[in-house]
XYZ file of C-alpha atoms in Angstrom:
657
model
C 139.030 149.959 33.337
C 138.735 148.907 37.150
C 136.445 145.826 36.254
C 138.813 144.522 34.079
C 141.925 144.967 36.304
C 139.749 142.915 39.128
C 139.669 140.410 36.437
C 143.196 140.251 35.662
C 143.773 139.909 39.980
C 141.017 137.419 40.166
C 142.680 135.440 37.479
C 146.071 135.873 39.041
C 145.165 134.810 42.235
C 143.454 131.621 40.809
C 146.483 130.903 38.991
C 148.531 131.167 42.288
C 145.804 129.040 43.908
C 146.081 126.271 41.575
C 150.027 126.336 40.646
C 150.000 124.607 44.624
C 152.437 121.365 44.572
C 150.753 118.027 43.256
C 151.778 115.207 45.449
C 151.924 112.213 43.515
C 151.087 108.739 44.951
C 152.757 105.823 44.039
C 155.070 103.206 45.030
C 158.204 106.162 45.476
C 156.166 107.893 47.590
C 157.977 108.719 51.065
C 156.451 108.483 54.618
C 157.299 112.071 55.814
C 155.352 115.265 56.783
C 154.178 117.336 54.279
C 154.000 120.813 55.880
C 156.137 122.622 53.496
C 153.909 121.408 50.669
C 150.348 122.376 52.484
C 149.066 125.810 52.160
C 146.847 126.593 55.565
C 144.377 129.645 56.526
C 143.516 130.150 60.092
C 139.873 130.824 60.945
C 139.774 133.100 64.076
C 135.983 132.655 63.959
C 136.405 129.032 63.950
C 132.917 129.065 61.915
C 133.578 129.099 58.414
C 132.161 126.385 56.004
C 134.080 124.296 53.353
C 132.656 126.719 50.519
C 133.677 130.020 52.555
C 137.256 128.539 52.892
C 137.145 127.691 49.279
C 136.426 130.924 48.305
C 139.052 132.341 50.516
C 141.741 130.201 48.541
C 140.971 131.366 45.616
C 141.397 134.556 46.881
C 144.964 134.143 47.738
C 144.827 134.344 51.457
C 146.525 131.180 52.100
C 149.818 130.788 53.462
C 152.763 128.134 52.162
C 153.896 125.822 55.513
C 157.158 126.997 56.725
C 157.978 124.004 58.588
C 157.388 120.395 57.770
C 155.280 120.051 61.174
C 152.946 122.550 61.684
C 152.957 124.277 65.119
C 149.671 126.609 65.566
C 150.896 127.135 69.597
C 148.026 127.126 72.439
C 144.639 128.569 70.199
C 141.134 128.621 70.002
C 141.539 129.141 66.220
C 140.863 126.427 63.687
C 142.710 125.975 60.725
C 142.371 125.226 57.473
C 144.387 122.879 55.632
C 145.021 122.562 51.770
C 146.953 119.933 49.354
C 146.329 118.349 46.288
C 147.570 114.820 45.319
C 147.567 112.449 42.083
C 146.800 108.705 42.751
C 148.357 106.359 40.709
C 145.396 103.889 41.475
C 147.786 101.228 42.636
C 146.954 100.678 46.145
C 144.666 102.498 49.030
C 145.571 105.876 49.547
C 145.360 107.248 53.279
C 146.165 110.988 54.986
C 147.631 110.507 58.571
C 147.323 113.378 61.228
C 150.505 111.910 63.686
C 148.579 114.161 66.842
C 146.269 112.089 69.220
C 145.219 115.314 70.823
C 143.839 117.393 68.408
C 139.957 117.761 69.525
C 138.617 118.094 66.182
C 139.449 116.845 62.820
C 137.400 117.229 59.803
C 138.650 115.658 56.371
C 137.233 116.700 53.236
C 138.352 115.355 49.649
C 137.578 116.942 46.488
C 137.959 114.662 43.377
C 138.174 115.882 40.021
C 134.648 115.499 39.043
C 133.449 117.284 41.754
C 132.677 114.596 44.036
C 133.310 114.972 47.927
C 133.451 113.143 50.728
C 134.449 113.459 54.316
C 135.672 112.263 57.409
C 135.710 113.227 61.344
C 138.442 112.242 64.155
C 140.013 113.542 66.882
C 140.644 112.656 70.885
C 136.902 114.472 71.587
C 135.028 112.443 68.948
C 134.199 108.901 68.728
C 135.835 107.036 65.857
C 133.843 106.988 62.887
C 133.708 104.866 59.314
C 136.185 105.476 56.887
C 138.931 106.603 59.793
C 141.044 104.508 61.646
C 141.506 105.800 65.341
C 145.012 104.748 67.333
C 147.659 107.196 68.450
C 147.108 109.022 65.162
C 144.233 109.394 62.638
C 144.346 107.398 59.449
C 141.506 109.131 56.355
C 140.935 106.364 53.468
C 141.358 108.754 51.258
C 138.288 107.364 47.721
C 140.136 104.711 45.685
C 140.764 105.989 42.319
C 141.824 103.630 38.920
C 144.501 104.425 37.073
C 146.140 108.065 36.839
C 143.156 109.815 37.663
C 143.354 113.988 38.024
C 144.598 115.533 41.223
C 142.131 115.809 43.753
C 142.083 118.184 46.827
C 141.976 117.306 50.537
C 140.940 119.802 52.769
C 141.668 119.649 56.264
C 139.794 121.147 58.962
C 141.840 121.254 62.490
C 140.666 122.632 66.168
C 141.735 121.889 69.967
C 141.459 123.567 72.969
C 145.364 123.153 73.472
C 148.558 123.881 71.706
C 147.806 122.834 67.894
C 150.344 120.458 66.404
C 149.482 118.964 63.198
C 152.174 116.580 61.780
C 150.646 115.453 58.390
C 151.364 112.285 55.877
C 150.313 111.164 52.688
C 150.755 107.249 52.260
C 149.998 104.402 50.511
C 149.284 100.351 51.677
C 152.841 100.053 50.368
C 154.561 103.078 52.388
C 152.152 103.353 55.711
C 153.065 100.005 57.069
C 157.035 100.123 56.835
C 156.588 103.874 57.944
C 155.224 103.071 61.201
C 156.469 99.638 62.045
C 159.596 101.440 63.559
C 157.854 103.802 65.669
C 155.358 101.004 67.138
C 158.446 99.031 68.125
C 160.065 101.817 70.028
C 156.731 102.610 71.777
C 156.104 99.102 72.594
C 159.951 98.841 74.102
C 159.148 101.827 76.612
C 155.845 100.503 77.892
C 157.446 97.062 78.793
C 159.791 99.188 80.347
C 157.180 101.320 82.153
C 155.138 98.496 82.807
C 157.675 96.883 84.593
C 159.013 99.699 86.719
C 155.324 100.034 87.919
C 154.868 96.141 88.856
C 158.375 95.994 90.480
C 157.944 99.029 92.720
C 154.550 97.884 93.763
C 155.962 94.951 94.394
C 158.944 96.078 96.868
C 156.154 98.845 98.443
C 154.435 95.763 99.520
C 157.177 93.792 100.673
C 159.038 96.721 102.219
C 156.333 99.204 103.149
C 158.400 102.271 102.498
C 156.559 104.848 101.164
C 159.794 106.184 99.357
C 158.678 102.884 96.532
C 154.494 103.555 96.846
C 155.592 107.462 95.733
C 157.756 106.360 92.822
C 154.880 103.810 91.425
C 152.172 106.971 91.676
C 154.734 108.760 90.087
C 155.420 105.979 87.219
C 151.809 105.345 86.878
C 150.858 109.155 86.409
C 153.239 110.106 84.329
C 152.708 106.662 81.966
C 149.395 108.068 81.495
C 150.246 111.659 80.474
C 152.994 110.608 78.114
C 151.495 107.330 76.772
C 147.796 107.986 76.994
C 147.492 111.567 76.104
C 150.989 112.401 74.136
C 151.294 109.294 72.437
C 147.497 108.884 72.453
C 147.240 104.482 73.270
C 144.002 105.517 75.147
C 142.320 104.167 72.082
C 143.202 100.638 73.704
C 140.627 100.821 76.332
C 137.841 102.141 73.925
C 136.742 105.598 72.892
C 135.062 106.670 76.325
C 138.398 106.235 78.200
C 139.992 108.069 75.265
C 137.703 111.113 75.475
C 137.875 111.202 78.558
C 141.685 111.323 79.410
C 141.917 114.314 76.523
C 139.335 116.152 78.527
C 141.329 116.417 81.331
C 144.878 115.312 80.407
C 147.134 117.846 82.590
C 145.574 116.302 85.631
C 147.612 113.533 85.358
C 150.841 115.500 84.621
C 150.034 117.326 88.165
C 149.267 114.439 89.880
C 152.782 112.603 88.575
C 154.477 116.523 89.630
C 152.984 116.029 92.979
C 153.998 112.567 93.381
C 157.867 113.441 92.096
C 158.064 115.898 95.058
C 156.607 113.467 97.864
C 158.829 110.810 96.383
C 161.884 113.442 96.404
C 161.101 114.507 99.912
C 161.205 110.969 100.981
C 164.365 109.939 99.125
C 166.381 113.194 99.683
C 165.281 113.752 103.286
C 164.734 117.121 102.083
C 163.250 117.969 105.850
C 166.485 117.122 107.481
C 169.276 117.566 104.724
C 168.150 121.088 103.054
C 165.331 122.648 105.392
C 165.687 125.791 103.157
C 163.919 124.052 100.211
C 161.129 122.989 102.017
C 159.125 126.250 101.218
C 159.668 126.282 97.373
C 158.874 122.757 97.397
C 155.754 123.734 99.475
C 155.018 126.332 96.552
C 155.913 123.714 93.789
C 153.182 121.345 95.270
C 150.787 124.276 95.387
C 150.887 125.119 91.529
C 150.836 121.427 90.989
C 147.351 121.065 93.087
C 146.170 124.577 91.006
C 146.849 123.274 87.540
C 144.556 120.068 88.685
C 142.011 122.267 89.339
C 142.328 124.314 86.549
C 142.438 121.070 84.321
C 139.332 119.574 86.166
C 137.049 122.193 85.718
C 137.670 122.317 81.663
C 140.328 125.171 80.857
C 142.538 123.275 79.427
C 143.948 125.877 77.374
C 145.533 127.772 80.510
C 145.746 124.098 81.839
C 148.174 123.195 79.185
C 149.970 126.742 79.544
C 150.551 125.910 83.274
C 151.569 122.221 82.478
C 154.486 123.558 80.493
C 155.693 126.264 83.529
C 155.199 124.247 86.080
C 157.246 120.860 84.621
C 160.260 123.086 83.470
C 160.246 124.583 86.804
C 159.476 121.538 88.860
C 162.165 119.456 87.107
C 164.822 122.056 86.986
C 164.076 122.241 91.350
C 164.594 118.908 92.008
C 167.190 118.567 89.762
C 169.460 121.140 91.794
C 167.873 119.372 94.616
C 169.401 116.376 93.811
C 172.624 117.838 92.905
C 172.761 119.876 96.643
C 171.673 116.664 98.520
C 174.782 114.853 96.860
C 177.293 117.587 97.661
C 175.530 117.333 101.443
C 176.859 113.746 101.324
C 173.600 112.000 100.329
C 175.475 109.862 97.841
C 172.135 107.756 96.329
C 171.641 110.805 94.539
C 174.043 110.450 91.676
C 171.180 108.423 90.024
C 168.797 110.879 90.933
C 170.800 113.725 89.601
C 171.575 111.839 85.948
C 167.640 111.118 86.091
C 166.504 114.741 86.581
C 168.885 115.860 84.282
C 167.758 113.842 81.454
C 163.805 114.908 81.978
C 164.806 118.637 82.500
C 166.653 118.497 79.015
C 163.522 116.868 77.586
C 160.876 118.981 78.673
C 163.229 122.782 78.089
C 163.610 120.955 74.457
C 160.098 120.547 74.172
C 158.467 123.447 75.268
C 160.800 125.555 73.345
C 159.425 123.335 70.250
C 155.651 123.892 71.223
C 156.984 127.405 72.151
C 158.088 127.686 68.247
C 161.499 129.038 69.529
C 162.860 125.556 67.671
C 161.387 123.661 65.058
C 158.876 120.448 66.418
C 159.752 117.226 64.241
C 158.552 114.066 64.641
C 161.477 112.948 67.029
C 160.148 115.738 69.280
C 157.856 113.940 70.033
C 159.120 110.923 70.959
C 161.503 112.924 73.297
C 159.135 112.497 76.251
C 158.606 109.017 76.207
C 162.114 108.362 75.729
C 163.202 111.119 78.059
C 161.090 110.033 80.685
C 161.100 106.219 80.140
C 165.468 106.925 80.695
C 164.609 108.825 84.096
C 162.194 106.432 85.813
C 165.056 103.850 84.890
C 167.351 105.687 86.785
C 165.213 106.585 89.385
C 164.715 102.878 90.080
C 168.681 102.973 89.845
C 168.481 105.641 92.498
C 166.215 103.468 94.490
C 168.186 100.419 94.365
C 171.504 101.988 95.169
C 169.147 103.223 98.465
C 168.087 100.246 99.024
C 171.894 98.895 99.160
C 172.821 101.674 101.316
C 170.189 100.774 103.470
C 170.978 96.838 103.992
C 174.811 98.203 104.516
C 173.310 101.394 107.027
C 170.885 98.065 108.916
C 174.291 95.732 108.916
C 176.172 98.098 110.372
C 173.822 99.319 113.039
C 172.760 95.703 113.554
C 176.879 95.187 114.352
C 176.831 98.481 116.389
C 174.080 96.697 118.593
C 175.382 93.652 118.920
C 178.206 96.030 120.285
C 176.091 97.716 122.443
C 174.367 94.881 123.516
C 177.409 92.918 124.525
C 178.890 96.190 126.605
C 175.602 96.595 127.812
C 175.828 92.880 128.900
C 179.408 93.021 130.676
C 177.901 96.420 132.369
C 174.781 94.237 134.036
C 177.053 91.691 134.738
C 179.373 93.876 136.595
C 176.230 95.983 137.922
C 174.766 92.448 139.011
C 177.989 91.627 140.499
C 178.154 94.893 142.485
C 174.785 94.112 143.487
C 175.217 90.954 144.960
C 177.991 91.866 146.835
C 176.270 94.882 148.188
C 173.374 92.574 149.141
C 175.759 90.316 150.919
C 176.930 93.089 152.864
C 173.514 94.277 153.246
C 172.479 90.646 154.405
C 175.729 90.030 156.812
C 174.657 93.640 158.379
C 171.330 92.587 158.765
C 172.544 89.335 160.229
C 174.665 91.016 162.825
C 172.035 93.752 163.541
C 169.780 90.544 163.975
C 172.551 89.246 166.684
C 172.986 92.651 168.550
C 169.281 92.541 168.673
C 168.988 88.922 170.289
C 172.153 89.837 172.510
C 170.374 92.960 173.940
C 167.034 90.483 174.631
C 169.519 88.133 175.800
C 171.113 90.800 178.211
C 167.211 92.241 179.120
C 166.113 88.619 179.643
C 169.542 88.008 182.397
C 171.542 90.865 183.009
C 168.919 93.096 183.702
C 166.866 90.769 185.359
C 168.937 89.870 187.686
C 169.765 92.464 189.957
C 165.964 93.407 189.838
C 165.652 89.792 191.501
C 167.944 90.765 193.920
C 166.570 93.673 194.745
C 163.049 92.581 194.828
C 164.667 89.477 197.222
C 165.742 92.195 199.703
C 162.634 93.994 200.058
C 160.949 90.706 200.480
C 163.087 89.705 203.395
C 162.653 93.341 204.567
C 159.075 92.869 204.504
C 159.324 89.400 206.187
C 161.839 91.399 209.191
C 164.149 88.661 208.535
C 166.848 91.341 208.334
C 168.064 93.833 210.641
C 169.314 97.385 209.669
C 172.766 96.498 209.415
C 172.146 93.209 207.222
C 169.723 95.619 205.027
C 172.406 98.160 204.533
C 175.287 96.013 203.722
C 173.315 94.237 201.027
C 171.662 97.615 199.716
C 175.619 98.501 199.119
C 175.979 95.326 197.474
C 173.517 96.252 195.268
C 174.665 99.722 194.377
C 176.624 98.934 192.100
C 174.731 96.645 190.067
C 172.039 99.675 190.195
C 174.264 101.802 189.105
C 175.840 99.517 186.141
C 171.935 98.655 185.491
C 171.201 102.744 185.060
C 173.689 103.350 182.637
C 172.462 100.276 180.723
C 169.162 101.352 180.506
C 169.803 104.677 179.214
C 172.121 103.562 176.328
C 169.438 101.266 175.460
C 166.931 103.962 175.267
C 169.136 105.263 173.015
C 169.664 102.669 170.826
C 166.146 101.819 170.782
C 165.177 105.184 169.544
C 168.341 105.075 167.105
C 166.030 101.919 165.750
C 162.838 103.480 165.235
C 163.828 106.629 163.936
C 166.662 107.572 161.582
C 169.830 108.767 163.703
C 170.041 112.632 162.774
C 172.081 115.079 164.804
C 170.497 118.437 165.418
C 173.706 120.461 166.224
C 173.872 123.606 168.393
C 176.464 125.621 169.588
C 177.758 124.519 172.940
C 180.834 125.321 174.832
C 182.227 121.605 175.580
C 184.379 122.274 178.466
C 181.606 123.366 180.634
C 179.695 119.638 179.213
C 183.141 117.902 179.909
C 183.837 119.312 183.610
C 179.855 118.708 184.600
C 180.407 115.150 183.512
C 183.645 114.795 185.528
C 182.082 115.966 188.519
C 179.117 113.351 187.947
C 181.886 110.910 187.860
C 183.786 111.697 190.513
C 182.519 109.995 193.825
C 183.098 106.539 191.137
C 186.547 107.941 190.484
C 187.479 108.615 194.341
C 185.905 105.199 195.297
C 188.257 103.385 192.331
C 191.016 105.230 193.829
C 191.643 106.567 190.469
C 193.824 109.333 189.548
C 191.826 111.746 187.112
C 193.191 114.816 185.506
C 192.119 116.694 182.797
C 193.344 119.265 180.127
C 191.337 121.968 178.537
C 192.153 125.864 178.862
C 189.658 128.373 177.655
C 186.457 127.662 175.481
C 185.861 124.887 173.311
C 182.961 126.082 171.422
C 181.743 123.403 168.722
C 178.655 123.152 166.747
C 176.923 119.628 167.493
C 174.002 117.794 168.777
C 174.588 118.036 172.508
C 172.760 115.354 173.903
C 174.582 112.907 171.793
C 177.803 114.470 172.631
C 176.826 114.412 176.152
C 175.971 110.424 175.915
C 178.898 109.594 173.639
C 181.416 111.576 176.775
C 179.905 109.400 179.487
C 180.129 106.005 177.640
C 183.618 106.937 177.033
C 184.151 107.994 181.213
C 182.708 104.791 182.608
C 184.418 102.600 180.268
C 187.704 104.307 181.217
C 186.729 103.786 184.682
C 185.650 100.397 184.417
C 188.486 99.275 182.751
C 191.508 101.475 184.872
C 193.068 99.854 187.958
C 192.886 101.139 191.505
C 195.520 103.811 191.850
C 195.854 104.122 188.200
C 195.683 107.063 185.784
C 192.586 108.715 183.813
C 192.617 111.684 181.623
C 190.138 114.097 179.896
C 191.840 116.024 177.022
C 190.276 118.742 174.728
C 192.508 120.243 171.944
C 191.603 122.955 169.144
C 192.251 123.610 165.984
C 191.144 125.916 163.301
C 188.241 123.776 162.157
C 187.915 120.660 164.411
C 188.369 120.155 168.358
C 189.511 116.705 169.359
C 188.336 114.939 172.534
C 190.669 112.319 173.799
C 189.409 109.928 176.997
C 192.183 107.893 178.259
C 193.422 105.341 180.768
C 196.603 103.288 181.609
C 195.858 99.160 181.780
C 197.533 96.776 183.752
C 198.010 94.585 180.334
C 197.811 95.840 176.770
C 197.229 92.730 175.189
C 193.901 92.468 177.303
C 192.795 95.041 174.737
C 190.767 94.002 171.896
C 190.692 96.511 169.200
C 188.789 94.279 166.718
C 186.114 94.169 169.271
C 186.085 97.992 169.607
C 186.689 98.752 166.160
C 183.782 96.278 164.602
C 180.630 97.704 164.280
C 177.469 95.665 165.193
C 179.319 93.581 167.110
C 178.580 93.447 170.754
C 180.246 91.508 173.582
C 179.804 91.623 177.284
C 182.761 92.421 179.729
C 183.986 92.634 183.211
C 185.599 95.968 184.487
C 188.309 95.654 187.205
C 185.905 95.885 190.083
C 183.794 93.480 188.505
C 181.585 95.928 186.746
C 179.110 94.235 183.701
C 179.442 95.972 180.295
C 177.349 94.836 177.310
C 179.451 96.510 174.501
C 175.988 98.884 173.336
C 177.640 102.075 174.660
C 180.757 101.715 172.072
C 178.079 100.883 169.372
C 176.228 104.239 170.114
C 179.461 106.115 170.346
C 180.627 105.190 167.026
C 177.056 106.069 165.612
C 176.852 109.612 167.156
C 180.242 110.246 166.035
C 180.125 109.350 162.754
C 176.477 111.449 162.707
C 178.449 114.496 163.806
C 180.762 114.526 161.422
C 183.512 112.771 163.127
C 185.382 108.886 163.305
C 185.947 107.091 166.551
C 189.692 106.461 166.976
C 191.297 104.165 169.431
C 194.936 104.200 170.224
C 197.307 102.215 172.074
C 200.552 103.614 173.462
C 202.341 101.026 175.950
C 199.658 100.690 178.667
C 197.947 104.201 177.546
C 194.315 103.029 175.984
C 193.031 106.632 173.994
C 189.559 106.617 172.471
C 189.584 109.880 170.465
C 187.027 111.731 168.064
C 186.481 114.990 166.563
C 183.688 118.048 166.434
C 183.303 120.880 164.218
C 184.421 124.539 166.151
C 182.002 126.889 166.075
């Protein structure tokens, strides 16, 4: 009884296997995917032979396809596909597998008479006879005459990657029209990508802007990944190149992601505009480098999973980055946002299709080339907009620089004019100073020399016994006035020489100005009495000042000496000290016979030395007033000359202590 049931089961399973739909190869055959008309079986060991698979199929263990295109996911298993077809014998028949990145494909055809044929292809297999290897694999099916019985095709596919199997049957009449449209579309975006690559390389060479270099590298690497690996155009460069690219495909995707990050970094100025995104960008770079290393080491399946995750995360991150920089005011980012919108949507759809969430169709395989081409075009527009912005900014900066240059030119002119005026003033001061020095040398040569010659003559006459005592006494008294004048002049000369050799610098100390004034008045008392001048002082109490004592003494000596020199016999001379909260004012005044003889310009002009004679013929050289002005200034005051009727006052202030 068991044997009968077993035989019945075998007959039932055999009937199920035979009942598979037979595809008729005639002029009405459509060029479309046949997934729903194909049965498949997963060989997890990847070691079954054709005969073993035929036996399994007879057991009813094959599964009918549910989608037009098989998506077996990221697997190392081998899959066996079975379909039956009947040829009308009017033209050559073909089996087309439209996925260029399947590592190994074996196609077995078993005719009704039991005759077998075998063809092999794949991304890891050199092109062989009976198979046309382009960006798809086209197997020649055995030619049959007339209406031949149904034949069976067994296809074994295996890859170390995501296994997508779009499969079509075609005749000569249906194959060429079906593929021509796809080739036309792909030719367009190949031309666009090549144009973008060459144009931006030219811009990089011309402008030396690394942004165009990163964009060109991105175009190149993405084109290699999409066109050579995903769309299979590596066959143009021969079997060795095609096999090499398909051995390490995801490394090129890694290079393209790195180039896109560098491009975005430069284009969006991420470090300055969005510094918080610097770390995520570094992490994305690290993930891309890890994917490249994984791919180069031969872990193609792992690299494939990493490629999907990195592409989806990277495109989303760059889209968000572009949006944030646009909101920050970076206007050229609008094309950048639009570009990454297209590629992000494309990547999400493709990843979901590869994961089996949504059905994989022929359009899915075209999404990446179309989406990437649109993205690269929009990025090129973004670069053009950026270039326009840079030109406008450069023009604006040039205009601002011209305005700045003009402004600087005006400032420089004003500075030069100021320096010229200052230089002229300095030259005038130097000329005046030189005139002072010349005048002093003239004084030393004449005014000081003559009195000394006179003294020498007196002593010579004395030595020759030509003068008696009375005559000698008379001549010495006559020369005494000259000797006193010489002494005062020599003191002033010594101070002036010191000021010329060393910078005039006061060394203030605290002292009683009243005591200093009283002492000097006592020194000049004999001379005052000799001229019959009425001298008076006005200072009560202590007058403590903070100044250079030696310089103040020189000032007072010269002012008192001048007052005595220009005061008539019987006229008055005064020394007045007045105290306030912060300063002590000193005034030396005297009366003159004619105030029109007082030359205020000569007195107040710096570096102007003019010799003058006093009321008793006293000789002066003007050096005393010059020193007074300098020393008063150094001690924080200024010489003020006042004329009130016949009263002339020389006043200055000192800081009180």
